[in-house]
């Protein structure tokens, strides 16, 4: 981003940003601690559930070792509420002029969502170079991002949507991909079982992800 954020660019924290849907606030803190213990000190809590903002607030207050963001931000009023809850970065699935303006006014690091070259250009015009690519697999996957690297080399992407532990290295090998977003670190059944050891193990595997090596 051209603006200097008060906190680290979320693209530079870990190879994977866990994308989490919290259904019970009480699960947020132990889940965040498990991710951090596994070497992934970042989490995106999506604003898709009634407990999401309370979960953001709890993690921000009780797990200082992790960078907590609010995801699925779709309207300017959600930006304000996420900031009030203590979110340290903001992620949107797409971008409109009003939403992007509100995100930038927050002064937080932001990952505005894009799916096309035109959308990437619009975000770049606003001075943002850290960009979410969503839905990654449905929008052309690694080949689409490889094609974008030529005309817009200044854009750094976090592709999210349909990415797995198996496919992540192919994205991470691209010069314009800094990290990926994924839900596989926090499977719903594992979270509901409160199996934090399993979450930590999955985080440890994700922290070790690297691009494939040439022979």
Short mmCIF file of C-alpha atoms in Angstrom, two decimals:
data_model
loop_
_atom_site.label_atom_id
_atom_site.label_comp_id
_atom_site.label_asym_id
_atom_site.label_seq_id
_atom_site.Cartn_x
_atom_site.Cartn_y
_atom_site.Cartn_z
CA UNK A 1 0.00 0.00 0.00
CA UNK A 2 1.19 3.54 -0.60
CA UNK A 3 -0.03 4.68 2.83
CA UNK A 4 2.04 3.66 5.82
CA UNK A 5 -0.15 1.40 7.97
CA UNK A 6 0.06 1.36 11.73
CA UNK A 7 0.40 -2.41 11.62
CA UNK A 8 2.19 -4.93 9.39
CA UNK A 9 0.92 -5.64 5.92
CA UNK A 10 -1.02 -8.89 6.41
CA UNK A 11 0.59 -10.26 3.26
CA UNK A 12 3.96 -10.35 5.02
CA UNK A 13 3.01 -12.30 8.15
CA UNK A 14 2.68 -15.94 7.04
CA UNK A 15 2.36 -18.05 3.87
CA UNK A 16 -1.32 -18.60 4.68
CA UNK A 17 -3.98 -16.32 6.16
CA UNK A 18 -6.50 -18.61 7.87
CA UNK A 19 -10.04 -17.61 6.92
CA UNK A 20 -12.29 -18.49 9.84
CA UNK A 21 -16.04 -18.49 10.45
CA UNK A 22 -16.68 -18.26 14.19
CA UNK A 23 -20.05 -19.58 15.30
CA UNK A 24 -19.39 -19.34 19.03
CA UNK A 25 -17.44 -16.46 20.52
CA UNK A 26 -15.88 -18.70 23.17
CA UNK A 27 -14.01 -20.62 20.47
CA UNK A 28 -12.23 -17.57 19.08
CA UNK A 29 -9.46 -17.15 21.64
CA UNK A 30 -8.31 -20.80 21.91
CA UNK A 31 -8.46 -21.11 18.12
CA UNK A 32 -6.31 -18.00 17.67
CA UNK A 33 -3.84 -19.24 20.26
CA UNK A 34 -3.59 -22.60 18.48
CA UNK A 35 -2.85 -20.88 15.15
CA UNK A 36 -0.18 -18.69 16.72
CA UNK A 37 1.38 -21.67 18.51
CA UNK A 38 1.57 -23.45 15.16
CA UNK A 39 3.49 -20.58 13.60
CA UNK A 40 0.64 -18.74 11.85
CA UNK A 41 0.24 -15.49 13.83
CA UNK A 42 -2.59 -14.10 11.74
CA UNK A 43 -6.31 -14.82 11.34
CA UNK A 44 -9.13 -13.40 9.27
CA UNK A 45 -12.48 -13.72 11.05
CA UNK A 46 -15.29 -13.40 8.53
CA UNK A 47 -18.28 -11.21 9.32
CA UNK A 48 -20.73 -13.95 8.41
CA UNK A 49 -22.02 -14.90 11.83
CA UNK A 50 -23.69 -13.06 14.73
CA UNK A 51 -20.67 -13.65 16.98
CA UNK A 52 -18.05 -12.47 14.48
CA UNK A 53 -17.41 -8.97 15.83
CA UNK A 54 -17.31 -10.20 19.42
CA UNK A 55 -14.82 -12.83 18.30
CA UNK A 56 -12.63 -10.17 16.69
CA UNK A 57 -12.76 -8.13 19.89
CA UNK A 58 -11.88 -11.11 22.07
CA UNK A 59 -8.89 -12.10 19.97
CA UNK A 60 -7.64 -8.50 19.72
CA UNK A 61 -7.78 -8.16 23.50
CA UNK A 62 -6.64 -11.58 24.66
CA UNK A 63 -4.23 -12.84 21.97
CA UNK A 64 -1.80 -9.99 21.30
CA UNK A 65 0.63 -12.35 19.56
CA UNK A 66 -1.73 -12.72 16.59
CA UNK A 67 -2.80 -10.20 13.95
CA UNK A 68 -6.59 -10.34 13.75
CA UNK A 69 -8.54 -9.05 10.79
CA UNK A 70 -12.17 -8.74 9.81
CA UNK A 71 -13.10 -10.44 6.56
CA UNK A 72 -16.14 -10.46 4.30
CA UNK A 73 -16.42 -6.71 4.81
CA UNK A 74 -19.09 -5.72 2.28
CA UNK A 75 -20.39 -2.29 3.39
CA UNK A 76 -18.95 0.94 4.82
CA UNK A 77 -20.83 0.54 8.13
CA UNK A 78 -19.12 -2.80 8.65
CA UNK A 79 -15.77 -1.03 8.39
CA UNK A 80 -16.65 1.19 11.35
CA UNK A 81 -17.94 -1.71 13.42
CA UNK A 82 -14.89 -3.83 12.65
CA UNK A 83 -12.59 -0.99 13.68
CA UNK A 84 -14.55 -0.49 16.90
CA UNK A 85 -14.14 -4.21 17.63
CA UNK A 86 -10.37 -3.95 17.34
CA UNK A 87 -9.74 -5.39 13.88
CA UNK A 88 -6.15 -4.86 12.79
CA UNK A 89 -6.75 -5.29 9.06
CA UNK A 90 -9.75 -5.45 6.75
CA UNK A 91 -10.58 -7.84 3.90
CA UNK A 92 -13.40 -7.51 1.38
CA UNK A 93 -14.64 -10.07 -1.18
CA UNK A 94 -15.08 -7.34 -3.79
CA UNK A 95 -14.64 -3.60 -4.09
CA UNK A 96 -16.93 -0.65 -4.73
CA UNK A 97 -15.82 2.99 -4.62
CA UNK A 98 -17.72 3.64 -1.38
CA UNK A 99 -16.44 0.51 0.31
CA UNK A 100 -12.85 1.12 -0.74
CA UNK A 101 -13.02 4.73 0.47
CA UNK A 102 -14.33 3.61 3.86
CA UNK A 103 -11.63 0.94 4.15
CA UNK A 104 -8.89 3.45 3.37
CA UNK A 105 -10.35 5.99 5.79
CA UNK A 106 -9.95 3.40 8.55
CA UNK A 107 -6.16 3.80 8.27
CA UNK A 108 -5.82 0.05 8.71
CA UNK A 109 -4.03 -2.26 6.27
CA UNK A 110 -6.63 -3.46 3.77
CA UNK A 111 -7.00 -6.29 1.27
CA UNK A 112 -9.74 -5.22 -1.15
CA UNK A 113 -11.20 -8.02 -3.21
CA UNK A 114 -10.67 -8.23 -6.97
CA UNK A 115 -11.44 -10.79 -9.64
CA UNK A 116 -10.60 -9.00 -12.91
CA UNK A 117 -7.86 -6.84 -14.38
CA UNK A 118 -10.17 -3.81 -14.34
CA UNK A 119 -10.87 -4.27 -10.65
CA UNK A 120 -7.15 -4.57 -9.92
CA UNK A 121 -6.50 -1.35 -11.84
CA UNK A 122 -9.20 0.47 -9.87
CA UNK A 123 -7.64 -0.59 -6.59
CA UNK A 124 -4.16 0.39 -7.77
CA UNK A 125 -5.48 3.82 -8.75
CA UNK A 126 -6.54 4.29 -5.14
CA UNK A 127 -2.97 3.63 -4.01
CA UNK A 128 -3.44 0.07 -2.78
CA UNK A 129 -1.01 -2.61 -3.93
CA UNK A 130 -1.91 -5.41 -1.46
CA UNK A 131 -4.89 -7.10 -3.07
CA UNK A 132 -7.15 -10.07 -2.46
CA UNK A 133 -7.94 -12.24 -5.51
CA UNK A 134 -11.32 -13.88 -5.02
CA UNK A 135 -12.75 -16.39 -5.75
CA UNK A 136 -9.33 -17.62 -6.79
CA UNK A 137 -10.08 -21.01 -8.30
CA UNK A 138 -13.34 -19.93 -9.94
CA UNK A 139 -11.78 -16.72 -11.30
CA UNK A 140 -8.99 -18.39 -13.22
CA UNK A 141 -6.65 -19.60 -10.50
CA UNK A 142 -2.90 -19.47 -10.76
CA UNK A 143 -3.00 -18.97 -14.54
CA UNK A 144 -5.01 -15.76 -14.16
CA UNK A 145 -2.57 -14.41 -11.61
CA UNK A 146 0.37 -15.36 -13.79
CA UNK A 147 -1.21 -13.39 -16.63
CA UNK A 148 -1.71 -10.35 -14.40
CA UNK A 149 1.92 -10.28 -13.33
CA UNK A 150 2.97 -8.77 -16.66
CA UNK A 151 0.69 -5.72 -16.95
CA UNK A 152 0.41 -4.98 -13.21
CA UNK A 153 3.65 -6.17 -11.55
CA UNK A 154 3.15 -3.76 -8.65
CA UNK A 155 0.09 -5.65 -7.38
CA UNK A 156 0.76 -8.20 -4.62
CA UNK A 157 -1.97 -10.79 -4.23
CA UNK A 158 -3.51 -12.98 -1.57
CA UNK A 159 -5.61 -15.42 -3.61
CA UNK A 160 -8.48 -16.92 -1.61
CA UNK A 161 -11.30 -19.28 -2.52
CA UNK A 162 -10.99 -22.97 -3.23
CA UNK A 163 -7.30 -23.16 -2.34
CA UNK A 164 -6.07 -26.22 -0.45
CA UNK A 165 -2.86 -27.31 1.23
CA UNK A 166 -2.08 -29.24 -1.97
CA UNK A 167 -2.65 -26.33 -4.37
CA UNK A 168 -1.21 -23.54 -2.22
CA UNK A 169 2.44 -24.08 -3.27
CA UNK A 170 1.51 -23.54 -6.93
CA UNK A 171 0.15 -20.10 -6.03
CA UNK A 172 3.05 -19.27 -3.73
CA UNK A 173 5.46 -19.94 -6.60
CA UNK A 174 4.08 -16.95 -8.51
CA UNK A 175 6.09 -13.72 -8.26
CA UNK A 176 2.99 -11.62 -7.53
CA UNK A 177 1.59 -13.87 -4.79
CA UNK A 178 2.75 -13.08 -1.27
CA UNK A 179 0.47 -15.50 0.58
CA UNK A 180 -2.80 -17.36 0.17
CA UNK A 181 -6.03 -17.38 2.14
CA UNK A 182 -7.55 -20.67 3.18
CA UNK A 183 -10.16 -22.35 5.31
CA UNK A 184 -8.44 -25.74 5.49
CA UNK A 185 -6.52 -24.78 8.65
CA UNK A 186 -9.73 -24.52 10.64
CA UNK A 187 -12.19 -27.21 9.45
CA UNK A 188 -15.62 -26.64 10.94
CA UNK A 189 -15.85 -30.09 12.48
CA UNK A 190 -12.46 -29.65 14.14
CA UNK A 191 -13.41 -26.25 15.54
CA UNK A 192 -16.75 -27.55 16.80
CA UNK A 193 -14.91 -30.41 18.51
CA UNK A 194 -12.54 -27.82 20.01
CA UNK A 195 -9.59 -29.92 18.93
CA UNK A 196 -7.04 -27.14 19.30
CA UNK A 197 -4.10 -29.55 19.03
CA UNK A 198 -5.28 -30.45 15.53
CA UNK A 199 -5.60 -26.76 14.62
CA UNK A 200 -2.06 -26.17 15.86
CA UNK A 201 -0.81 -29.11 13.78
CA UNK A 202 -2.53 -27.81 10.64
CA UNK A 203 -1.07 -24.35 11.28
CA UNK A 204 2.39 -25.83 11.66
CA UNK A 205 2.02 -27.55 8.27
CA UNK A 206 0.79 -24.31 6.69
CA UNK A 207 3.65 -22.29 8.16
CA UNK A 208 6.08 -24.63 6.41
CA UNK A 209 4.47 -24.24 2.98
CA UNK A 210 6.81 -23.13 0.24
CA UNK A 211 6.72 -22.90 -3.55
CA UNK A 212 7.64 -26.09 -5.44
CA UNK A 213 11.34 -26.40 -6.23
CA UNK A 214 12.59 -26.68 -9.79
CA UNK A 215 14.39 -29.91 -10.62
#
